[in-house]
Amino acid sequence: MTARAASTVLVGRQQEVTALRDALVRARAGEPTTVLVGGEAGVGKTRLLEEFGGLATAAGARVLVGQCLELGEAGLPFAPFAAALREVLRHDGPGVFSGYEAEFARLLPELARVPAGVAAPTGLPASDTPRGYLFDLVAELFQRLAAGQPLVLVIEDLHWADRSTRDLIGFLVRAARTARLLLVCTYRTDELHRGHPLRPFLAELDRARGVERVELGRLDRDGTGAILADLLGVEPAPRAVDDVHDRTQGNPFFIEELAAAGDPVGCAALSETLRDLLLARVDRLPEPAQRVLRIAAAGGTRFAHQLLAEVAGLPEPELEDALRAAVAAQLVVADPDGDYEFRHALVREAVHDELLPGEHARLHARYAAAIEAQPHLVAAGRAPAEVAHHWYAAHDHPRALVAARAAACAAADRYAYAEQSRLLERVLELWELVPDAADRLGMDHLRVLEDTVAAATTAGDYNRAATLTRAALAEVDTVAEPLRAACLLDQRGRLLALLGKSDGAAELREAYRLASGVPDGPERVRVLADIAAHLVKIDPEQAAAVAAEAMAAAEAIGVDVALLPTRIALLCRTDKAPDLGLAELRRAEALARATGNAPALVSALVHLSDVLFELGRYEESEQAAAAGVSEARRVGISRSTGAYLLSNRAEALIALGRWDEADAACAEAARIDPPGVSGLHWLQLRAGLRLARAHPAADELVGRALAFLARPYLWPNHRLPLHELRVEAALAADDKVEAVRAARSALADERLSDLPREAWPVLSAVARAAALGGDAGLAAEVSTVAAALPARYPAERANAALVTAILATGGAALPAWRAAVDAWRAAGQPYPLGRALLGLAEAAAAAGERDAVATAVREAADLAAGLGAAPLAEQAAVLARRVGLRGGGRPGPDLLTSREQEVLRLVAEGQSNSRIAERLFISPKTASVHVSRIIAKLDVSNRVEAAALAHRLGLLDHPAAAVPPPRAR
């Protein structure tokens, strides 16, 4: 009985097809949608997507497919996108790239030739196209394609994806949010071992909006029977179904392979392993075809005809006959480009695993030599990675060493720093196996370690970088090369602090000790400057001293201090300069631009945006940060040096009241996912933003941010805002006990009095907790700390005025709140201004100034509406109702009737319902009804809160009928 190689029916996948069709409906409506399809090898992921692809095409959608290369982390970056875009190029022609052919040449090298006189918009050659800019171009291209018809982009075998491919997928999911694009990615769940890089990536995607997972399980017995019936063309015997189902456990690929190998009932004679099943089909080929298939298997799942011919060394007719037999057996599939691909990766793996050890090494060596001699035999840009892979597989350690180093350099040229790091790790692995490794590479082992540290740090793999610094420090001779050792110690100290494992002070101080004994020179100046820059958050006084020494040495030998890593701001801040070194930072920015020093420019813009924010110049701060974001993208350092630029920009946008833009900036920061504590700033900002908007996901973000407090070490400027967030979260949840607990913890922080910028917002939150919790002792502590804390810049002065107002009582309250409102108006931050206005409204109500109440409430409500600050808007509305204002904050009839005001007076005196009834000559039931209505109208929980609110808002001072004296008993 002859069976077809593949089933034509889709069995047991109705639910998954429905999920994909629903996802396409959402994408068609403009909702960002991503579906992650997981399942073990052979479970039917590709078959499911083929079925869905047909349905999508019939529904008017365009489907593009790209596959990740088996080389995985050491492979060609962006391979699946290159395949998808190649289909776009074939179908639409080069005009679809709208003049950006030079930039897209990084993905499609065939576009590298652009017409004379045509340049990229950035003025850069294609090889220098910024990584972030390239991502934007890809997203824009998909946006254009999706404008005409919904676009389905399928990325298969994500478990083999390189870091760059994952980064681009993450960009499309989190940042690009391309309308009418459905992104579908498949991956093998059985490939995801504990250390597989796809596991954390999938976890991050799960948190993004619009991402859905679809898990394909194995078929049940009936499903196995349905596939067998389709493959065999007849209803199989029950024993055959039982046998096949037991052996395949419902894996559709195994079922197909078993059926294609012969009568399923007779398969009991075969080995139970998958390899035997797969090789049973291969063994049916003529011997020349089997030999060619073994050669092809060494080349990978996909192979070019010309490359296979070069390695096989067969006459063309013999090679074509062999390939024709493999294609006829549906083991290999030919594509329109003339290349070939194993129909199943598992077939290729089984064949490759059958190679004899010597045969395995010889074939990989022939592939490596062929590609080295003729790089055009593989797709442009693939040669370095493929050569490195094949020499490694051939166990030719010397050549593998050199090739891995070359491939690492090529990865760095593409800003694929994670791939560069992995390839350098391979160089380290091979070093001990090649006696003359140093001569072959022209560098010592320590230099390779240093390069790997740099690549891992830039890629954001701080844990691995920290481990490598320990290995490097074990090799360096601190006596012979003290500066080299000092540089490694400085890197290690900073990495430990970034990971929150320690403050790194011991490493930094030892680095300084080593550098101190070295004669002045450019390298010593740079090391001292780095040490000072990293030490400033731990020991500002020592940092200033080291910075001064670095600058003095720089001036002595003629090094321009403007580009030192001290960023000049260190000395200026310690000198208490009124502009925080703004002029020097501007000079550093200008010089970095003039000299083309991109890392120095990014550093200058980080500090510039930070200083401008502290000075209250929020528009300029946002502009500086935005410029820094673009520059960091251009040079591929968004996750390292440029990690704070997006959060700095978000911070300025929050201050300006441009909250939607701020949230988008935080979302982009989340996509970049800065490592260690460098990812805390955006998280803390977004958590606060979502609290202020009562976002449903606020609690989750707050929890993630506050979890950083459990780390062994946090820089004080990171830790103090978390104290503020903890208090604000408790207040938002109306948990007065937790608010007071968090407030006391904040006041106990030993660095609170050292950092006014971070301390004043903390004190404002703590003062609110003290006031709402009625904790006089806590309020007194706040007053003591506030009295000793300088208020130098607009936001600090406004927070100081706010603290005074919150703690003020009696006749001092109204003028204090007016001063707080004026201060926040001068500072230019609408949200705290709105909160201050509500405080002013309450104080004015208590003083009986109803016109002032109306004005303040109306302005606060308008600000809340513009920001989307739902809790602030609700507070304004509640206050308006309590003081008897109509909608919009206009004065209107009193909220309480005269009788209810009489009842409220007696409630405030502590009278029970029966005593109220006796005083007012009403029944106890009527008195109870009045009390219930008062509680509802004032939006409080009980009569005690009603009494407190009546005193605070002056509700008892409104004219009302006199309460009769109690009746004589």
PDB file of C-alpha atoms in Angstrom, residues 541-767:
ATOM      1  CA  GLU A 541      33.239  63.405  48.025  1.00  0.00           C
ATOM      2  CA  GLN A 542      35.776  60.838  46.863  1.00  0.00           C
ATOM      3  CA  ALA A 543      34.274  60.965  43.373  1.00  0.00           C
ATOM      4  CA  ALA A 544      34.830  64.732  43.272  1.00  0.00           C
ATOM      5  CA  ALA A 545      38.429  64.290  44.397  1.00  0.00           C
ATOM      6  CA  VAL A 546      39.119  61.645  41.732  1.00  0.00           C
ATOM      7  CA  ALA A 547      37.375  63.793  39.117  1.00  0.00           C
ATOM      8  CA  ALA A 548      39.504  66.784  40.054  1.00  0.00           C
ATOM      9  CA  GLU A 549      42.638  64.651  39.768  1.00  0.00           C
ATOM     10  CA  ALA A 550      41.528  63.378  36.362  1.00  0.00           C
ATOM     11  CA  MET A 551      40.844  66.877  35.084  1.00  0.00           C
ATOM     12  CA  ALA A 552      44.124  68.231  36.402  1.00  0.00           C
ATOM     13  CA  ALA A 553      45.995  65.417  34.708  1.00  0.00           C
ATOM     14  CA  ALA A 554      44.039  65.994  31.502  1.00  0.00           C
ATOM     15  CA  GLU A 555      44.900  69.664  31.437  1.00  0.00           C
ATOM     16  CA  ALA A 556      48.558  68.873  32.140  1.00  0.00           C
ATOM     17  CA  ILE A 557      48.882  66.588  29.122  1.00  0.00           C
ATOM     18  CA  GLY A 558      46.496  68.472  26.829  1.00  0.00           C
ATOM     19  CA  VAL A 559      43.470  66.151  26.841  1.00  0.00           C
ATOM     20  CA  ASP A 560      40.209  68.043  26.333  1.00  0.00           C
ATOM     21  CA  VAL A 561      38.283  67.639  29.566  1.00  0.00           C
ATOM     22  CA  ALA A 562      34.917  68.175  27.879  1.00  0.00           C
ATOM     23  CA  LEU A 563      34.862  64.615  26.572  1.00  0.00           C
ATOM     24  CA  LEU A 564      35.978  62.887  29.764  1.00  0.00           C
ATOM     25  CA  PRO A 565      33.544  60.348  31.222  1.00  0.00           C
ATOM     26  CA  THR A 566      33.188  62.560  34.297  1.00  0.00           C
ATOM     27  CA  ARG A 567      30.759  64.493  32.095  1.00  0.00           C
ATOM     28  CA  ILE A 568      32.010  67.685  33.820  1.00  0.00           C
ATOM     29  CA  ALA A 569      28.769  67.692  35.811  1.00  0.00           C
ATOM     30  CA  LEU A 570      30.475  65.881  38.679  1.00  0.00           C
ATOM     31  CA  LEU A 571      32.698  68.786  39.662  1.00  0.00           C
ATOM     32  CA  CYS A 572      30.056  71.374  38.901  1.00  0.00           C
ATOM     33  CA  ARG A 573      27.516  69.647  41.154  1.00  0.00           C
ATOM     34  CA  THR A 574      29.925  69.363  44.040  1.00  0.00           C
ATOM     35  CA  ASP A 575      30.789  73.054  43.614  1.00  0.00           C
ATOM     36  CA  LYS A 576      27.058  73.842  43.995  1.00  0.00           C
ATOM     37  CA  ALA A 577      27.095  75.754  40.724  1.00  0.00           C
ATOM     38  CA  PRO A 578      23.672  77.364  40.172  1.00  0.00           C
ATOM     39  CA  ASP A 579      23.305  75.940  36.673  1.00  0.00           C
ATOM     40  CA  LEU A 580      24.643  72.457  37.568  1.00  0.00           C
ATOM     41  CA  GLY A 581      27.380  72.721  34.941  1.00  0.00           C
ATOM     42  CA  LEU A 582      24.978  73.356  32.082  1.00  0.00           C
ATOM     43  CA  ALA A 583      27.439  75.487  30.117  1.00  0.00           C
ATOM     44  CA  GLU A 584      30.148  72.820  30.308  1.00  0.00           C
ATOM     45  CA  LEU A 585      27.704  70.120  29.270  1.00  0.00           C
ATOM     46  CA  ARG A 586      26.675  72.203  26.255  1.00  0.00           C
ATOM     47  CA  ARG A 587      30.332  72.516  25.337  1.00  0.00           C
ATOM     48  CA  ALA A 588      30.833  68.768  25.717  1.00  0.00           C
ATOM     49  CA  GLU A 589      27.828  68.144  23.460  1.00  0.00           C
ATOM     50  CA  ALA A 590      29.132  70.508  20.798  1.00  0.00           C
ATOM     51  CA  LEU A 591      32.629  69.046  20.888  1.00  0.00           C
ATOM     52  CA  ALA A 592      31.343  65.470  20.697  1.00  0.00           C
ATOM     53  CA  ARG A 593      29.270  66.369  17.653  1.00  0.00           C
ATOM     54  CA  ALA A 594      32.183  68.157  16.009  1.00  0.00           C
ATOM     55  CA  THR A 595      34.556  65.233  16.557  1.00  0.00           C
ATOM     56  CA  GLY A 596      32.028  62.522  15.708  1.00  0.00           C
ATOM     57  CA  ASN A 597      32.445  60.930  19.149  1.00  0.00           C
ATOM     58  CA  ALA A 598      29.062  59.227  19.400  1.00  0.00           C
ATOM     59  CA  PRO A 599      29.485  57.552  22.829  1.00  0.00           C
ATOM     60  CA  ALA A 600      30.619  60.873  24.339  1.00  0.00           C
ATOM     61  CA  LEU A 601      27.673  62.623  22.695  1.00  0.00           C
ATOM     62  CA  VAL A 602      25.201  60.099  24.124  1.00  0.00           C
ATOM     63  CA  SER A 603      26.753  60.486  27.574  1.00  0.00           C
ATOM     64  CA  ALA A 604      26.598  64.267  27.352  1.00  0.00           C
ATOM     65  CA  LEU A 605      22.935  64.148  26.327  1.00  0.00           C
ATOM     66  CA  VAL A 606      22.073  61.792  29.195  1.00  0.00           C
ATOM     67  CA  HIS A 607      23.505  64.265  31.690  1.00  0.00           C
ATOM     68  CA  LEU A 608      22.227  67.296  29.810  1.00  0.00           C
ATOM     69  CA  SER A 609      18.634  66.067  29.820  1.00  0.00           C
ATOM     70  CA  ASP A 610      18.966  65.227  33.507  1.00  0.00           C
ATOM     71  CA  VAL A 611      20.369  68.644  34.467  1.00  0.00           C
ATOM     72  CA  LEU A 612      17.799  70.524  32.403  1.00  0.00           C
ATOM     73  CA  PHE A 613      15.036  68.602  34.150  1.00  0.00           C
ATOM     74  CA  GLU A 614      16.406  69.478  37.578  1.00  0.00           C
ATOM     75  CA  LEU A 615      16.576  73.130  36.570  1.00  0.00           C
ATOM     76  CA  GLY A 616      12.895  72.985  35.618  1.00  0.00           C
ATOM     77  CA  ARG A 617      13.544  73.414  31.873  1.00  0.00           C
ATOM     78  CA  TYR A 618      11.390  70.488  30.870  1.00  0.00           C
ATOM     79  CA  GLU A 619      10.938  71.267  27.176  1.00  0.00           C
ATOM     80  CA  GLU A 620      14.698  71.486  26.684  1.00  0.00           C
ATOM     81  CA  SER A 621      15.190  68.331  28.745  1.00  0.00           C
ATOM     82  CA  GLU A 622      12.773  66.418  26.532  1.00  0.00           C
ATOM     83  CA  GLN A 623      14.478  67.674  23.382  1.00  0.00           C
ATOM     84  CA  ALA A 624      17.941  66.717  24.624  1.00  0.00           C
ATOM     85  CA  ALA A 625      16.751  63.252  25.616  1.00  0.00           C
ATOM     86  CA  ALA A 626      15.003  62.735  22.268  1.00  0.00           C
ATOM     87  CA  ALA A 627      18.191  63.688  20.433  1.00  0.00           C
ATOM     88  CA  GLY A 628      20.108  61.244  22.615  1.00  0.00           C
ATOM     89  CA  VAL A 629      17.631  58.449  21.867  1.00  0.00           C
ATOM     90  CA  SER A 630      18.222  58.882  18.130  1.00  0.00           C
ATOM     91  CA  GLU A 631      21.986  58.980  18.552  1.00  0.00           C
ATOM     92  CA  ALA A 632      22.031  55.889  20.781  1.00  0.00           C
ATOM     93  CA  ARG A 633      19.979  53.997  18.191  1.00  0.00           C
ATOM     94  CA  ARG A 634      22.324  55.076  15.435  1.00  0.00           C
ATOM     95  CA  VAL A 635      25.321  53.500  17.086  1.00  0.00           C
ATOM     96  CA  GLY A 636      23.543  50.532  18.652  1.00  0.00           C
ATOM     97  CA  ILE A 637      23.989  51.402  22.335  1.00  0.00           C
ATOM     98  CA  SER A 638      20.361  51.884  23.349  1.00  0.00           C
ATOM     99  CA  ARG A 639      20.506  49.112  25.961  1.00  0.00           C
ATOM    100  CA  SER A 640      23.751  50.245  27.555  1.00  0.00           C
ATOM    101  CA  THR A 641      24.952  53.860  27.645  1.00  0.00           C
ATOM    102  CA  GLY A 642      21.712  55.162  26.201  1.00  0.00           C
ATOM    103  CA  ALA A 643      19.458  53.184  28.544  1.00  0.00           C
ATOM    104  CA  TYR A 644      18.403  56.233  30.554  1.00  0.00           C
ATOM    105  CA  LEU A 645      17.573  58.476  27.619  1.00  0.00           C
ATOM    106  CA  LEU A 646      14.088  57.123  27.020  1.00  0.00           C
ATOM    107  CA  SER A 647      13.217  57.314  30.705  1.00  0.00           C
ATOM    108  CA  ASN A 648      14.715  60.811  30.942  1.00  0.00           C
ATOM    109  CA  ARG A 649      12.496  61.816  28.049  1.00  0.00           C
ATOM    110  CA  ALA A 650       9.465  60.180  29.695  1.00  0.00           C
ATOM    111  CA  GLU A 651      10.226  62.000  32.946  1.00  0.00           C
ATOM    112  CA  ALA A 652      10.270  65.361  31.159  1.00  0.00           C
ATOM    113  CA  LEU A 653       7.063  64.526  29.279  1.00  0.00           C
ATOM    114  CA  ILE A 654       5.331  63.624  32.544  1.00  0.00           C
ATOM    115  CA  ALA A 655       6.373  66.956  34.035  1.00  0.00           C
ATOM    116  CA  LEU A 656       5.033  68.737  30.952  1.00  0.00           C
ATOM    117  CA  GLY A 657       1.694  66.939  31.216  1.00  0.00           C
ATOM    118  CA  ARG A 658       2.189  65.087  27.912  1.00  0.00           C
ATOM    119  CA  TRP A 659       1.306  61.798  29.510  1.00  0.00           C
ATOM    120  CA  ASP A 660       0.370  59.813  26.402  1.00  0.00           C
ATOM    121  CA  GLU A 661       3.770  60.564  24.889  1.00  0.00           C
ATOM    122  CA  ALA A 662       5.428  59.697  28.184  1.00  0.00           C
ATOM    123  CA  ASP A 663       3.683  56.340  28.278  1.00  0.00           C
ATOM    124  CA  ALA A 664       4.800  55.655  24.698  1.00  0.00           C
ATOM    125  CA  ALA A 665       8.397  56.464  25.667  1.00  0.00           C
ATOM    126  CA  CYS A 666       8.123  54.069  28.610  1.00  0.00           C
ATOM    127  CA  ALA A 667       6.723  51.406  26.280  1.00  0.00           C
ATOM    128  CA  GLU A 668       9.723  51.833  24.018  1.00  0.00           C
ATOM    129  CA  ALA A 669      12.014  51.518  27.022  1.00  0.00           C
ATOM    130  CA  ALA A 670      10.203  48.307  27.950  1.00  0.00           C
ATOM    131  CA  ARG A 671      10.849  46.984  24.452  1.00  0.00           C
ATOM    132  CA  ILE A 672      14.544  47.758  24.691  1.00  0.00           C
ATOM    133  CA  ASP A 673      14.465  46.172  28.150  1.00  0.00           C
ATOM    134  CA  PRO A 674      17.500  47.826  29.754  1.00  0.00           C
ATOM    135  CA  PRO A 675      19.273  45.282  31.972  1.00  0.00           C
ATOM    136  CA  GLY A 676      19.801  45.366  35.715  1.00  0.00           C
ATOM    137  CA  VAL A 677      18.835  48.464  37.663  1.00  0.00           C
ATOM    138  CA  SER A 678      19.168  50.589  34.524  1.00  0.00           C
ATOM    139  CA  GLY A 679      15.693  49.283  33.692  1.00  0.00           C
ATOM    140  CA  LEU A 680      14.235  50.602  36.946  1.00  0.00           C
ATOM    141  CA  HIS A 681      13.805  54.280  36.025  1.00  0.00           C
ATOM    142  CA  TRP A 682      11.276  53.759  33.234  1.00  0.00           C
ATOM    143  CA  LEU A 683       9.490  51.103  35.306  1.00  0.00           C
ATOM    144  CA  GLN A 684       9.146  53.409  38.304  1.00  0.00           C
ATOM    145  CA  LEU A 685       7.943  56.268  36.094  1.00  0.00           C
ATOM    146  CA  ARG A 686       5.364  54.163  34.292  1.00  0.00           C
ATOM    147  CA  ALA A 687       4.134  52.643  37.539  1.00  0.00           C
ATOM    148  CA  GLY A 688       3.571  56.139  38.948  1.00  0.00           C
ATOM    149  CA  LEU A 689       1.900  57.232  35.734  1.00  0.00           C
ATOM    150  CA  ARG A 690      -0.478  54.283  35.810  1.00  0.00           C
ATOM    151  CA  LEU A 691      -1.274  54.905  39.458  1.00  0.00           C
ATOM    152  CA  ALA A 692      -2.183  58.488  38.606  1.00  0.00           C
ATOM    153  CA  ARG A 693      -4.449  57.219  35.834  1.00  0.00           C
ATOM    154  CA  ALA A 694      -5.898  54.265  37.775  1.00  0.00           C
ATOM    155  CA  HIS A 695      -4.719  51.961  34.986  1.00  0.00           C
ATOM    156  CA  PRO A 696      -5.799  48.306  35.460  1.00  0.00           C
ATOM    157  CA  ALA A 697      -2.166  47.159  35.197  1.00  0.00           C
ATOM    158  CA  ALA A 698      -0.896  49.671  37.758  1.00  0.00           C
ATOM    159  CA  ASP A 699      -0.576  47.164  40.599  1.00  0.00           C
ATOM    160  CA  GLU A 700       1.494  44.780  38.487  1.00  0.00           C
ATOM    161  CA  LEU A 701       3.954  47.500  37.476  1.00  0.00           C
ATOM    162  CA  VAL A 702       4.155  48.876  41.007  1.00  0.00           C
ATOM    163  CA  GLY A 703       4.938  45.383  42.289  1.00  0.00           C
ATOM    164  CA  ARG A 704       7.681  44.892  39.716  1.00  0.00           C
ATOM    165  CA  ALA A 705       9.232  48.240  40.569  1.00  0.00           C
ATOM    166  CA  LEU A 706       9.076  47.787  44.342  1.00  0.00           C
ATOM    167  CA  ALA A 707      10.673  44.348  43.985  1.00  0.00           C
ATOM    168  CA  PHE A 708      13.939  46.184  43.301  1.00  0.00           C
ATOM    169  CA  LEU A 709      13.973  47.226  46.958  1.00  0.00           C
ATOM    170  CA  ALA A 710      14.799  43.602  47.821  1.00  0.00           C
ATOM    171  CA  ARG A 711      18.101  43.750  45.914  1.00  0.00           C
ATOM    172  CA  PRO A 712      21.261  43.857  48.016  1.00  0.00           C
ATOM    173  CA  TYR A 713      22.146  47.278  46.655  1.00  0.00           C
ATOM    174  CA  LEU A 714      20.473  50.169  44.878  1.00  0.00           C
ATOM    175  CA  TRP A 715      21.918  53.565  44.062  1.00  0.00           C
ATOM    176  CA  PRO A 716      20.249  56.159  46.340  1.00  0.00           C
ATOM    177  CA  ASN A 717      18.821  58.099  43.407  1.00  0.00           C
ATOM    178  CA  HIS A 718      17.031  54.879  42.396  1.00  0.00           C
ATOM    179  CA  ARG A 719      16.014  53.853  45.901  1.00  0.00           C
ATOM    180  CA  LEU A 720      14.400  57.102  47.085  1.00  0.00           C
ATOM    181  CA  PRO A 721      11.813  57.310  44.249  1.00  0.00           C
ATOM    182  CA  LEU A 722      10.787  53.760  45.140  1.00  0.00           C
ATOM    183  CA  HIS A 723       9.987  54.915  48.671  1.00  0.00           C
ATOM    184  CA  GLU A 724       7.783  57.619  47.155  1.00  0.00           C
ATOM    185  CA  LEU A 725       6.097  55.082  44.874  1.00  0.00           C
ATOM    186  CA  ARG A 726       5.425  52.747  47.795  1.00  0.00           C
ATOM    187  CA  VAL A 727       3.731  55.495  49.797  1.00  0.00           C
ATOM    188  CA  GLU A 728       1.709  56.708  46.793  1.00  0.00           C
ATOM    189  CA  ALA A 729       0.566  53.162  46.000  1.00  0.00           C
ATOM    190  CA  ALA A 730      -0.646  52.670  49.573  1.00  0.00           C
ATOM    191  CA  LEU A 731      -2.481  56.002  49.511  1.00  0.00           C
ATOM    192  CA  ALA A 732      -4.072  55.150  46.168  1.00  0.00           C
ATOM    193  CA  ALA A 733      -5.317  51.891  47.704  1.00  0.00           C
ATOM    194  CA  ASP A 734      -6.607  53.829  50.733  1.00  0.00           C
ATOM    195  CA  ASP A 735      -4.398  51.661  52.957  1.00  0.00           C
ATOM    196  CA  LYS A 736      -3.490  54.173  55.659  1.00  0.00           C
ATOM    197  CA  VAL A 737      -1.637  51.598  57.769  1.00  0.00           C
ATOM    198  CA  GLU A 738       0.652  50.594  54.897  1.00  0.00           C
ATOM    199  CA  ALA A 739       1.053  54.236  53.900  1.00  0.00           C
ATOM    200  CA  VAL A 740       2.345  55.136  57.361  1.00  0.00           C
ATOM    201  CA  ARG A 741       4.583  52.067  57.425  1.00  0.00           C
ATOM    202  CA  ALA A 742       6.044  52.970  54.029  1.00  0.00           C
ATOM    203  CA  ALA A 743       6.416  56.597  55.124  1.00  0.00           C
ATOM    204  CA  ARG A 744       8.439  55.640  58.198  1.00  0.00           C
ATOM    205  CA  SER A 745      10.656  53.390  56.078  1.00  0.00           C
ATOM    206  CA  ALA A 746      11.280  56.295  53.710  1.00  0.00           C
ATOM    207  CA  LEU A 747      12.216  58.667  56.525  1.00  0.00           C
ATOM    208  CA  ALA A 748      14.677  56.074  57.834  1.00  0.00           C
ATOM    209  CA  ASP A 749      16.694  56.071  54.589  1.00  0.00           C
ATOM    210  CA  GLU A 750      20.180  57.294  55.454  1.00  0.00           C
ATOM    211  CA  ARG A 751      20.641  59.139  52.159  1.00  0.00           C
ATOM    212  CA  LEU A 752      17.375  61.082  52.301  1.00  0.00           C
ATOM    213  CA  SER A 753      19.030  64.310  53.439  1.00  0.00           C
ATOM    214  CA  ASP A 754      21.819  64.048  50.821  1.00  0.00           C
ATOM    215  CA  LEU A 755      19.676  64.182  47.671  1.00  0.00           C
ATOM    216  CA  PRO A 756      17.187  67.083  47.683  1.00  0.00           C
ATOM    217  CA  ARG A 757      15.960  66.379  44.162  1.00  0.00           C
ATOM    218  CA  GLU A 758      14.764  62.891  45.092  1.00  0.00           C
ATOM    219  CA  ALA A 759      14.045  63.663  48.766  1.00  0.00           C
ATOM    220  CA  TRP A 760      11.441  66.430  48.327  1.00  0.00           C
ATOM    221  CA  PRO A 761       8.920  64.275  46.407  1.00  0.00           C
ATOM    222  CA  VAL A 762       9.409  61.597  49.068  1.00  0.00           C
ATOM    223  CA  LEU A 763       8.673  64.119  51.838  1.00  0.00           C
ATOM    224  CA  SER A 764       5.551  65.314  49.994  1.00  0.00           C
ATOM    225  CA  ALA A 765       4.209  61.769  49.853  1.00  0.00           C
ATOM    226  CA  VAL A 766       5.147  61.091  53.483  1.00  0.00           C
ATOM    227  CA  ALA A 767       3.428  64.324  54.595  1.00  0.00           C
TER     228      ALA A 767
END
